[in-house]
Short mmCIF file of C-alpha atoms and ligand atoms in Angstrom, two decimals:
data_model
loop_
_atom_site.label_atom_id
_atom_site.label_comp_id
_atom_site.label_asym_id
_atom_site.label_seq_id
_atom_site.Cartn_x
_atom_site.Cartn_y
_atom_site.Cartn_z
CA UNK A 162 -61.08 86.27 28.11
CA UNK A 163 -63.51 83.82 26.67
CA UNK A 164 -61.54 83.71 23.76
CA UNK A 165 -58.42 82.05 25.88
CA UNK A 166 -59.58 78.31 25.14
CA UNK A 167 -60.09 79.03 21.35
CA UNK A 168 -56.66 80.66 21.51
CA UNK A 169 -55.05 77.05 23.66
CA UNK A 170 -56.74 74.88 21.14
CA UNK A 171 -55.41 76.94 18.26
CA UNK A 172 -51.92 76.38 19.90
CA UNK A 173 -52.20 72.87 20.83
CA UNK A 174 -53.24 71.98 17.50
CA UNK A 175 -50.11 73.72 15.99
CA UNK A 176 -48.50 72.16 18.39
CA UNK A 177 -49.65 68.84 17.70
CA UNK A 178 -49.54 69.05 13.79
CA UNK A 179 -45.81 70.36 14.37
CA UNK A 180 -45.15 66.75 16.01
CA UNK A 181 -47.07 65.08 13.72
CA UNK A 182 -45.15 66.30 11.16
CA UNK A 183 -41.63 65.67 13.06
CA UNK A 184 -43.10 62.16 13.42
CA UNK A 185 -43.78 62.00 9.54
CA UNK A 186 -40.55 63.47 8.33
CA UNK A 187 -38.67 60.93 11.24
CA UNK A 188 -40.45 57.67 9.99
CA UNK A 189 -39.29 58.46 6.12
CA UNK A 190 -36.07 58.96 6.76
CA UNK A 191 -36.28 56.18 8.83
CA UNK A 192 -37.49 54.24 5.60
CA UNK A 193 -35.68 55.66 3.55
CA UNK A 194 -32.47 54.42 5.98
CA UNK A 195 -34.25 51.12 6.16
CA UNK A 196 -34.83 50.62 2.31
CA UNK A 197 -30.88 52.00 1.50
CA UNK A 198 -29.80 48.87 4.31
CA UNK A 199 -31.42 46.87 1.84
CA UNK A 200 -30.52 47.60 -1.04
CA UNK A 201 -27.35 49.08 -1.33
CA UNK A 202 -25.92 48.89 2.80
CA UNK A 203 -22.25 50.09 1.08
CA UNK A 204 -23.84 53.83 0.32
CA UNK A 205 -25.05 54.11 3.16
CA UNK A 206 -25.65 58.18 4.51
CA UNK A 207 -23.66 58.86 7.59
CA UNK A 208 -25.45 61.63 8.23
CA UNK A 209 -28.89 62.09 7.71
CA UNK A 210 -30.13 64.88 9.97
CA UNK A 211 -32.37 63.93 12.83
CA UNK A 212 -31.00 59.95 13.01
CA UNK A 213 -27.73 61.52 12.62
CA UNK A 214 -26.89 59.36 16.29
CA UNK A 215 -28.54 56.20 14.89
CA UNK A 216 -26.49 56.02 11.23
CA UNK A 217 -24.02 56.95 13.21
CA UNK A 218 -23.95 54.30 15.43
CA UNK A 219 -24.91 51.87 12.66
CA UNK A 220 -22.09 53.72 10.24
CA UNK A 221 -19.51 52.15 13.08
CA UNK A 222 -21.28 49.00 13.31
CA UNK A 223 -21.21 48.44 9.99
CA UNK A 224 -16.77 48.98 9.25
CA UNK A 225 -16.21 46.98 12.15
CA UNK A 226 -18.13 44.45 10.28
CA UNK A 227 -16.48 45.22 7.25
CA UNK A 228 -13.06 44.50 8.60
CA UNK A 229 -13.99 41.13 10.61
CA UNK A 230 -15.54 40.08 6.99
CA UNK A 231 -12.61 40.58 5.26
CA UNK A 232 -10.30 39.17 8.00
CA UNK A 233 -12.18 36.35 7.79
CA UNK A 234 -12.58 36.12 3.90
CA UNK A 235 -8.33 35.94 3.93
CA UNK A 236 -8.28 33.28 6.83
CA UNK A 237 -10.49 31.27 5.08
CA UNK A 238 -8.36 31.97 1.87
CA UNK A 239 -5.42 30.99 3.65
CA UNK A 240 -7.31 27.75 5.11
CA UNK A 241 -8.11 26.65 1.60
CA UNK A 242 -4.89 27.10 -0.17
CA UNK A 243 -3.37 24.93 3.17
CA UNK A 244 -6.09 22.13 2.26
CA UNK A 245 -5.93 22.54 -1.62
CA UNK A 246 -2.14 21.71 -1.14
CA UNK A 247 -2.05 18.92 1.77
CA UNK A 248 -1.18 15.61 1.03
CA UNK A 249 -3.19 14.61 3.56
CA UNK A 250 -6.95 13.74 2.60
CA UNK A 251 -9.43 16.20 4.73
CA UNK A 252 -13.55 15.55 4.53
CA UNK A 253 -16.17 16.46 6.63
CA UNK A 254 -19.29 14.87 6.77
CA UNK A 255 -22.53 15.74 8.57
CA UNK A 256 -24.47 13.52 11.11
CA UNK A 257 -26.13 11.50 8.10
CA UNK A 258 -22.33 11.18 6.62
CA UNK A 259 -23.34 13.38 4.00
CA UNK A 260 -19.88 14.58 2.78
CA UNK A 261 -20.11 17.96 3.08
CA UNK A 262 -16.15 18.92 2.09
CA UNK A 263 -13.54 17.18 0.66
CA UNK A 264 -10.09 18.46 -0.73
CA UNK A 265 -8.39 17.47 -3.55
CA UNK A 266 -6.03 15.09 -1.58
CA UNK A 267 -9.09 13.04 -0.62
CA UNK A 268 -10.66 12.97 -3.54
CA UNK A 269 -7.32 11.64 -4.94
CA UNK A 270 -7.15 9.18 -2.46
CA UNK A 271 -10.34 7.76 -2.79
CA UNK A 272 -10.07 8.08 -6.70
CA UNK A 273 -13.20 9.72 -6.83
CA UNK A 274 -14.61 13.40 -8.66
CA UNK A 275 -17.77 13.90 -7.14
CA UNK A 276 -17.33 13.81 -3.45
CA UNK A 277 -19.54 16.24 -1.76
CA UNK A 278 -22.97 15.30 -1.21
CA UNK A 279 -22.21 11.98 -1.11
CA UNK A 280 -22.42 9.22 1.63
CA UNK A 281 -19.07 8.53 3.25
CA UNK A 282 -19.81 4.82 2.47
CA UNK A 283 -20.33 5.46 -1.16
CA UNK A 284 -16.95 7.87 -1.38
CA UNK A 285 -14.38 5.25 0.88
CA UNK A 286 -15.55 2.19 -0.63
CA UNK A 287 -13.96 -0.16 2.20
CA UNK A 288 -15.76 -1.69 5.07
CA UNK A 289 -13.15 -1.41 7.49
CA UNK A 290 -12.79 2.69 7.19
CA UNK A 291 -16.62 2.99 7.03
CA UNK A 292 -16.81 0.98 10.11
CA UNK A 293 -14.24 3.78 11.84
CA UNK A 294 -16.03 6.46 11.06
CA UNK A 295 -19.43 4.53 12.51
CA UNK A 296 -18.09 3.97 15.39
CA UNK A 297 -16.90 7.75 15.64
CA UNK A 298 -19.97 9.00 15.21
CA UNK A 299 -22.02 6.28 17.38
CA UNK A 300 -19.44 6.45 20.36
CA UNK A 301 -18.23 10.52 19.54
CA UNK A 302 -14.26 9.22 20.32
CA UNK A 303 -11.47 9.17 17.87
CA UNK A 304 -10.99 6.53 15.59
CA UNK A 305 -8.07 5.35 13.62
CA UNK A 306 -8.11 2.36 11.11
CA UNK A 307 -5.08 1.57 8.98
CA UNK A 308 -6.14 -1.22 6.20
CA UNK A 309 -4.05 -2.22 2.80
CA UNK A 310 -5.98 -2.14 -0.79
CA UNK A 311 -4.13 -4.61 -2.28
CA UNK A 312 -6.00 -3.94 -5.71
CA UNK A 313 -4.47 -0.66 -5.84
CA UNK A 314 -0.83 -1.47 -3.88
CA UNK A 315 -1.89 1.23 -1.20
CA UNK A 316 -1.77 1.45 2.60
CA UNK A 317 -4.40 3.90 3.86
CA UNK A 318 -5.06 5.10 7.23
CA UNK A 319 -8.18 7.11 8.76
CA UNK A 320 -8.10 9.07 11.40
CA UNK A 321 -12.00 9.94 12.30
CA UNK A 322 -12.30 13.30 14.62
CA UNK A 323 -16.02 13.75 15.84
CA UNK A 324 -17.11 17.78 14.90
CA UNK A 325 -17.44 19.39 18.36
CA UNK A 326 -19.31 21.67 16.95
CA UNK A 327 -22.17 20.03 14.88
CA UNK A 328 -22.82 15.91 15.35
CA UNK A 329 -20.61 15.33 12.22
CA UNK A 330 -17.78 14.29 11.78
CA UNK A 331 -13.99 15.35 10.18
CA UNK A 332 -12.04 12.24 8.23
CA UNK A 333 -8.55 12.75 7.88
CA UNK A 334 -6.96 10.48 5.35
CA UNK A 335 -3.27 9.37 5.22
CA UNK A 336 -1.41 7.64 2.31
CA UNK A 337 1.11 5.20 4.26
CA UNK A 338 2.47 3.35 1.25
CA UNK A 339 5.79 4.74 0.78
CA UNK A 340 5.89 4.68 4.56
CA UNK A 341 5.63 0.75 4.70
CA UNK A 342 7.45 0.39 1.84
CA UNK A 343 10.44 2.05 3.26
CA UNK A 344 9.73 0.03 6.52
CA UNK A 345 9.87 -3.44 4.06
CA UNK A 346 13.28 -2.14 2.50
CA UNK A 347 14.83 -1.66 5.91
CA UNK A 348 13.52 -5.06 6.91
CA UNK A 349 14.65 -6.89 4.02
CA UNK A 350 18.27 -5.53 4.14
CA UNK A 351 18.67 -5.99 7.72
CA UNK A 352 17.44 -9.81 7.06
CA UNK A 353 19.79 -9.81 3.93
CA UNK A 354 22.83 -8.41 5.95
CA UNK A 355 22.52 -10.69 8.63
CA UNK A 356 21.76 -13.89 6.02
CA UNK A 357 25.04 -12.45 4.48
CA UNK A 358 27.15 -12.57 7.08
CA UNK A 359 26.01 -15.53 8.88
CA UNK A 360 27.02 -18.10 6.36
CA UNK A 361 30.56 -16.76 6.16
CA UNK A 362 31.00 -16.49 9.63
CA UNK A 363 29.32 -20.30 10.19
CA UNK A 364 32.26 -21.74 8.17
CA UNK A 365 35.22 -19.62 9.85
CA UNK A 366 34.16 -20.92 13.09
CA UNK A 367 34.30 -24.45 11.71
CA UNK A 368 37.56 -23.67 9.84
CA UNK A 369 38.60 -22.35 13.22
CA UNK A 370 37.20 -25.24 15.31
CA UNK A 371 38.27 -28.28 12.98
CA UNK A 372 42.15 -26.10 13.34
CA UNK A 373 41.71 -25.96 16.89
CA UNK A 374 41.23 -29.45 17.22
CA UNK A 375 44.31 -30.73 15.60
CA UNK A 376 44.15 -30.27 11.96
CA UNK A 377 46.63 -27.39 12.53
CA UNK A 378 49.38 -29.39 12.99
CA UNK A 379 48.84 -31.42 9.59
CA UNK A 380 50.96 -30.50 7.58
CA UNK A 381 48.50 -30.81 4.87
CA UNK A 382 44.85 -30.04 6.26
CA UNK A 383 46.25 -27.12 8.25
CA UNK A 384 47.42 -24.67 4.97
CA UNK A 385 44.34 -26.08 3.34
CA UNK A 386 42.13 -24.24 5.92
CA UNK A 387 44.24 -21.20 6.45
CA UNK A 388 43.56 -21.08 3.07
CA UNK A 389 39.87 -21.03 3.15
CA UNK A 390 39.86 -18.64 5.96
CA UNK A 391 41.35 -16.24 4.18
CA UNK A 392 39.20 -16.45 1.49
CA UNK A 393 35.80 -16.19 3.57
CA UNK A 394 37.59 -13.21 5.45
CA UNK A 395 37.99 -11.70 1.75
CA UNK A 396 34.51 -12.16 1.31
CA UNK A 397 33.58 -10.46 4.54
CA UNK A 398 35.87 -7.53 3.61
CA UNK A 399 34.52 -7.32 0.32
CA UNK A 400 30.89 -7.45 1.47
CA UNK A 401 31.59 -4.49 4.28
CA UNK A 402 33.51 -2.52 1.58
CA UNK A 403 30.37 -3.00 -1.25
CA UNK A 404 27.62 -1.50 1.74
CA UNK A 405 30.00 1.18 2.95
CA UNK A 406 30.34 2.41 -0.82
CA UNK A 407 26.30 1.72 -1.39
CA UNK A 408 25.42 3.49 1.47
CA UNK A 409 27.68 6.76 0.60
CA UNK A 410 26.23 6.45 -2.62
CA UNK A 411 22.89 6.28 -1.53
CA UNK A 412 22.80 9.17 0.36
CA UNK A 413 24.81 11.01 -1.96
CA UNK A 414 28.02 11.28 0.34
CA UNK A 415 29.66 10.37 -2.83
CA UNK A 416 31.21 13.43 -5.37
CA UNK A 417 31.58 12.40 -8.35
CA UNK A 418 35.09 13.87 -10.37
CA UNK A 419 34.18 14.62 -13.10
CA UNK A 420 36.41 15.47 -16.12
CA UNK A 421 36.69 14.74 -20.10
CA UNK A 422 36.88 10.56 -20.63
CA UNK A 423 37.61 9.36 -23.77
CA UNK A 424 35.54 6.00 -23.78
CA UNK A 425 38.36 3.93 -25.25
CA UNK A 426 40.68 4.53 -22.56
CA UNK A 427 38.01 3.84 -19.69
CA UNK A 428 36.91 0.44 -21.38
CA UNK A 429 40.71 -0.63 -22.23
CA UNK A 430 41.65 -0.01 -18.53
CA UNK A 431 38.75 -2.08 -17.55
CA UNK A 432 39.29 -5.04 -19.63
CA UNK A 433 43.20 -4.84 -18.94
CA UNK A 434 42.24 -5.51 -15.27
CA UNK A 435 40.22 -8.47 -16.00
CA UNK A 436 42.58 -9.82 -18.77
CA UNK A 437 44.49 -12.44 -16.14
CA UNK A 438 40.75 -13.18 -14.91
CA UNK A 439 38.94 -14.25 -18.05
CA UNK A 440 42.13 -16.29 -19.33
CA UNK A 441 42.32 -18.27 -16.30
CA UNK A 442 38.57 -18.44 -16.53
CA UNK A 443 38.86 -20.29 -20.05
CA UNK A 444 37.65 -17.27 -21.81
CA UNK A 445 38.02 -14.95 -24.33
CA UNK A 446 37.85 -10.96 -23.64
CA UNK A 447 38.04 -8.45 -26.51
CA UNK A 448 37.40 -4.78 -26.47
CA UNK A 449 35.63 -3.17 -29.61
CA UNK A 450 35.64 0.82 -29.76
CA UNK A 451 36.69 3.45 -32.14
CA UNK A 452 39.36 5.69 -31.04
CA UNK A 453 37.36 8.46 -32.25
CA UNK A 454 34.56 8.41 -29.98
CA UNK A 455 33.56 12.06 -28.84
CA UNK A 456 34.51 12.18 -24.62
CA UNK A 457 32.04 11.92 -21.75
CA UNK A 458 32.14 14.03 -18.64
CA UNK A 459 32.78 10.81 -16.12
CA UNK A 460 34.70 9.90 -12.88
CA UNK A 461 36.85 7.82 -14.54
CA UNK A 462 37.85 5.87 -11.24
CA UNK A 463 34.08 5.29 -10.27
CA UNK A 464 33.10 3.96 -13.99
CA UNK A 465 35.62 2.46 -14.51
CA UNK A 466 34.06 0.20 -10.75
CA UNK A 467 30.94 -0.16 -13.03
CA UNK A 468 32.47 -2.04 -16.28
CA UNK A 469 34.77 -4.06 -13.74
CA UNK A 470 31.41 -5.18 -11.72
CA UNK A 471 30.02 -5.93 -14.74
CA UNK A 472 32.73 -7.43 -16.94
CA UNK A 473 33.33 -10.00 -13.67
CA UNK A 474 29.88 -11.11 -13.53
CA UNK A 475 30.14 -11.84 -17.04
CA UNK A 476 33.56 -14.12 -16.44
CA UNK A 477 31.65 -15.62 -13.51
CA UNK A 478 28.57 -16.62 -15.28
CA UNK A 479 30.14 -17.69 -18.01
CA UNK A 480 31.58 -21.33 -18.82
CA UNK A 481 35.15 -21.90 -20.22
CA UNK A 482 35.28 -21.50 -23.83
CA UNK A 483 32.76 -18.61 -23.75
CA UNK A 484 33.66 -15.34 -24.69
CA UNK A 485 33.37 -11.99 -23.30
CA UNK A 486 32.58 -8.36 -25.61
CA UNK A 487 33.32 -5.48 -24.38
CA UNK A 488 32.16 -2.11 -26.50
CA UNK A 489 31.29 1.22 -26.56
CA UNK A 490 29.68 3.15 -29.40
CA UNK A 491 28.27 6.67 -29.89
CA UNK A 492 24.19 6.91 -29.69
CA UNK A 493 21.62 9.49 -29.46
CA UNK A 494 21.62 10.18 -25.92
CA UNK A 495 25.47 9.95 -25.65
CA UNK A 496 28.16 6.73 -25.29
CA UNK A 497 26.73 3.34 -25.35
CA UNK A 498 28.67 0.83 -23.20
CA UNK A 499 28.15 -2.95 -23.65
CA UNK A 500 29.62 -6.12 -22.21
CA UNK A 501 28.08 -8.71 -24.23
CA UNK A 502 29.04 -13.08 -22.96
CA UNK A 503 27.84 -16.06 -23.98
CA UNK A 504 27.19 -17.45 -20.39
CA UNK A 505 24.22 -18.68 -18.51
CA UNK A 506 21.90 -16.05 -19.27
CA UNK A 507 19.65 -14.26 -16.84
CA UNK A 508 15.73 -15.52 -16.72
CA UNK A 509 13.37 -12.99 -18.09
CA UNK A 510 11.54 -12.52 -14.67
CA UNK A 511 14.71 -11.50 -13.20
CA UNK A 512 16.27 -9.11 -15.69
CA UNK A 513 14.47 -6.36 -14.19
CA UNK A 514 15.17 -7.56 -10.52
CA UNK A 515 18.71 -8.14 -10.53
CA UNK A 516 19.95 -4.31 -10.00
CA UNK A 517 18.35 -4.68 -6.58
CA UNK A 518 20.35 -4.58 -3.32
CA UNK A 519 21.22 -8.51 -2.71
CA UNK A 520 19.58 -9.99 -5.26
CA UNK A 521 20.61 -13.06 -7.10
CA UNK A 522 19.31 -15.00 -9.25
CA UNK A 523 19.81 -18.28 -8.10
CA UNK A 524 22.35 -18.28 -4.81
CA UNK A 525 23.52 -21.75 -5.11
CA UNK A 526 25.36 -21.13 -8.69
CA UNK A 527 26.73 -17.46 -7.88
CA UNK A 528 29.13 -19.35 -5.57
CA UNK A 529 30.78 -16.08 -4.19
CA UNK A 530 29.38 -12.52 -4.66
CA UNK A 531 26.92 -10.31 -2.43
CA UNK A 532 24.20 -9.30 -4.70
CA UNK A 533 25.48 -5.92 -4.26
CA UNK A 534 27.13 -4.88 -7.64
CA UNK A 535 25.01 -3.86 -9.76
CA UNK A 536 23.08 -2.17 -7.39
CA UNK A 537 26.60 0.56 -6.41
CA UNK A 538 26.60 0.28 -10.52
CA UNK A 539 22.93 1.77 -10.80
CA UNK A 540 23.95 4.40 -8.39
CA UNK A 541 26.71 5.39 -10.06
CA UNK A 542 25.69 5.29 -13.91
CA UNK A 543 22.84 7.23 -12.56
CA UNK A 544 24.81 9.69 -10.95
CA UNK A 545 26.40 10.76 -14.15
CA UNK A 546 23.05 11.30 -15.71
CA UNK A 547 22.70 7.47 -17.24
CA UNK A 548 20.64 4.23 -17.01
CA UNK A 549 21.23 1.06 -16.83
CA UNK A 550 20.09 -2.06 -18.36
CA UNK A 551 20.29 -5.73 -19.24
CA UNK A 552 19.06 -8.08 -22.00
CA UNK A 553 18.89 -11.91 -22.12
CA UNK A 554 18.48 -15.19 -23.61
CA UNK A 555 18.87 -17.64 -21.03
CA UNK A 556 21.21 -20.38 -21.61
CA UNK A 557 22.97 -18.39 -24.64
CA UNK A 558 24.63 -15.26 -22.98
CA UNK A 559 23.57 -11.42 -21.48
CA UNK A 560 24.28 -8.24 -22.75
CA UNK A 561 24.54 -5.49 -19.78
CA UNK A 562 24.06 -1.95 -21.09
CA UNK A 563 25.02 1.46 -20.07
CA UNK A 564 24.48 4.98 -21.52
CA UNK A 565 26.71 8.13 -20.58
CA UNK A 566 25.49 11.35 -21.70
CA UNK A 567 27.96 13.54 -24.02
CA UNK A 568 30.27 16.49 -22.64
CA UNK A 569 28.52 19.10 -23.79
CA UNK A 570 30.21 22.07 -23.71
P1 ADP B 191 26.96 -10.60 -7.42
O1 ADP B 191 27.91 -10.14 -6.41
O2 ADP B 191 26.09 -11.72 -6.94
O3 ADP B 191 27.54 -10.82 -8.75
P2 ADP B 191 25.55 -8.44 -8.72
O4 ADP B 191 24.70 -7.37 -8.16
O5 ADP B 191 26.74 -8.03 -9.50
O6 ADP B 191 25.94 -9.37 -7.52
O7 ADP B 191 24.65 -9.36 -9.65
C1 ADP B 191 23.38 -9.77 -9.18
C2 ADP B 191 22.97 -11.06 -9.84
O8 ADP B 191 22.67 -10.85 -11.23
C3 ADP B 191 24.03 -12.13 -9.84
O9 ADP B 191 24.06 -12.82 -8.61
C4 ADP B 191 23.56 -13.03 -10.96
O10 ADP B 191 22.56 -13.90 -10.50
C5 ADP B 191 22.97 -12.04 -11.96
N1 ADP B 191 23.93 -11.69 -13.03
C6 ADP B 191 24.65 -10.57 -13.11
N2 ADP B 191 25.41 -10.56 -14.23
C7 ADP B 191 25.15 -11.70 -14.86
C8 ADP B 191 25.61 -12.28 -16.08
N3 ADP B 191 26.50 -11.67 -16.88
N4 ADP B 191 25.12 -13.49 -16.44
C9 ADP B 191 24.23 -14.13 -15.66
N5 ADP B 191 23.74 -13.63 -14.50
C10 ADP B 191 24.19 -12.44 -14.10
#
């Protein structure tokens, strides 16, 4: 019996180095755990006896985090390739207007390389869209600025978000030229149609008026003015027919018939419709082509419009005596049309104007025309493939040129 406390101690100490060594063997594989998360968290053991629960638990932990990684790592994949291709211009800057992103678009805009890092100032380089974004950031509302860098023929416009999340701020950047540009075209030919058809209609009132108010019944005034009517109603009908064929042309209502042309044929067709024209003009037309010439692929109908438009601004703008060349010869990049006169000559400023809708070099010589011409006769050379073009020497004559490529078969 006095033994029995030797005996408890004996077993308590068992006891206790049996713990103590549960404890040891617990904390290294513990460590061990720990120093594997460091290193290398992807081998992880799943099931290390004795934490079996707890790498368990962290084995989970650790796929769910897996897959919300990768989930994320292909939206933000997606989300680059969407700002790598936007026209728009995307930055974001931080409270200091440090630029902290920028895609290419902005870095376009802004004609810069080295955007992030950067101030915003130092980046947009115009006081007006650094003054947005200031006042974004100092009052934490959208801003929008649109301004025009005349230096560079752009319209810009910024649209300054502040970050809800941090006390930046996100600058998106839109390129408006082609926009306004558009906007001046429409302008321009609604102030051109109107201009076009207010003169005309100005004098048939008169006509109509000074009729109405007894010249009709003179025997001589009164044909006289019919007369003139009908010619500003020609005009008019003219006029609508040249914007209804532009504007099918333009938007490409237009099919073009295309079949084997020989260009003799289309050029001798031409001139035979403006033979009565020229001669009453004074002038002399002539037609130069070989009857060799290898065929174009051509609506014959809707070229044919093209050498008549041209062929009749050469009669018009050119004085009696003059003379009037009409040719067509074979070039690199297919048939070369010409009408060559020895009229008034286009200014060198306006060569390169004149194939736009309404535009005339000097309205009080034209006399009668719309300005429309050569603009349906861009369109349509273009349509088969061609270009158009005109050369000068004012006060001796023009040359207009047109290319047609070859049939190739
Ligand atoms: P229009 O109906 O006025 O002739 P076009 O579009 O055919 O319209 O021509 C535009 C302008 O180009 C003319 O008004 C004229 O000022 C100029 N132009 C065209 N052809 C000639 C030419 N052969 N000689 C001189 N000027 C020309």
């Amino acid at each position: 019996m006095d033994q029995l406390p030797l005996y408890l101690a004996i077993i308590f100490l068992v006891i206790a180095l049996w713990f103590a060594w549960l404890y040891y063997d617990l904390k290294k594989s513990m460590n061990e755990y720990a120093r594997l998360a460091r290193i290398s968290p992807e081998s992880l053991p799943t099931d290390i006896k004795k934490i079996e629960n707890l790498s368990n638990a962290i084995a989970s932990l650790k796929s769910s985090f897996d897959l919300r990684l990768s989930t994320m790592a292909s939206e933000n994949a997606r989300l680059s390739t969407v700002f790598e291709q936007m026209i728009d211009g995307v930055i974001i800057a931080d409270a200091n207007g440090l630029i902290q992103f920028a895609n290419p678009a902005a870095k376009k805009l802004f004609e810069t390389s080295h955007a992030i890092g950067h101030s915003v100032t130092e980046v947009v380089r115009n006081h007006q869209l650094v003054e947005a974004w200031r006042r974004c950031q100092q009052t934490r509302e959208i801003q929008s600025e649109t301004v025009e860098l005349p230096a560079r023929r752009q319209f810009l416009q910024l649209v300054a978000i502040p970050d809800t999340h941090a006390s930046g701020s996100l600058l998106l950047v839109q390129d408006l030229t082609r926009v306004r540009r558009l906007e001046t075209v429409r302008r321009d030919f609604i102030s051109n149609v109107s201009h076009e058809l207010r003169t005309p209609l100005a004098s048939l009132k008169a006509l109509t008026e000074t009729l109405q108010s007894g010249a009709l019944a003179d025997p001589d005034a009164g044909p006289r003015f019919l007369g003139r009517i009908s010619t500003e109603v020609d005009a008019l009908t003219q006029m609508a027919q040249e914007l209804l064929d532009l504007s099918r042309i333009e938007s490409g209502q237009v099919e073009l018939m295309l079949a084997p042309l020989t260009p003799k044929s289309l050029i001798t067709s031409a001139a035979d419709r403006m033979k009565m024209q020229a001669e009453r003009a004074g002038l002399k037309l002539s037609v130069n082509c070989e009857d060799d010439l290898p065929n174009i692929h051509a609506d014959k109908s809707r070229l044919e419009q093209v050498l008549v438009n041209i062929i009749h601004n050469a009669v018009k703008f050119t004085k009696p005596g003059g003379e009037v060349n009409v040719e067509a010869v074979s070039g690199e990049d297919g048939i070369r049309f010409a009408v060559q006169d020895t009229g008034v000559g286009i200014p060198a400023e306006s060569l390169s104007r004149i194939f736009e809708r309404f535009y005339r070099v000097d309205k009080s010589r034209t006399g009668s025309g719309t300005g429309l011409g050569l603009s349906i006769s861009k369109h349509i050379v273009e349509a088969h493939g061609g270009r158009i073009w005109a050369e000068s020497d004012e006060g001796r004559g023009s040359v207009f040129y047109f290319v047609i490529p070859l049939l190739t078969t």
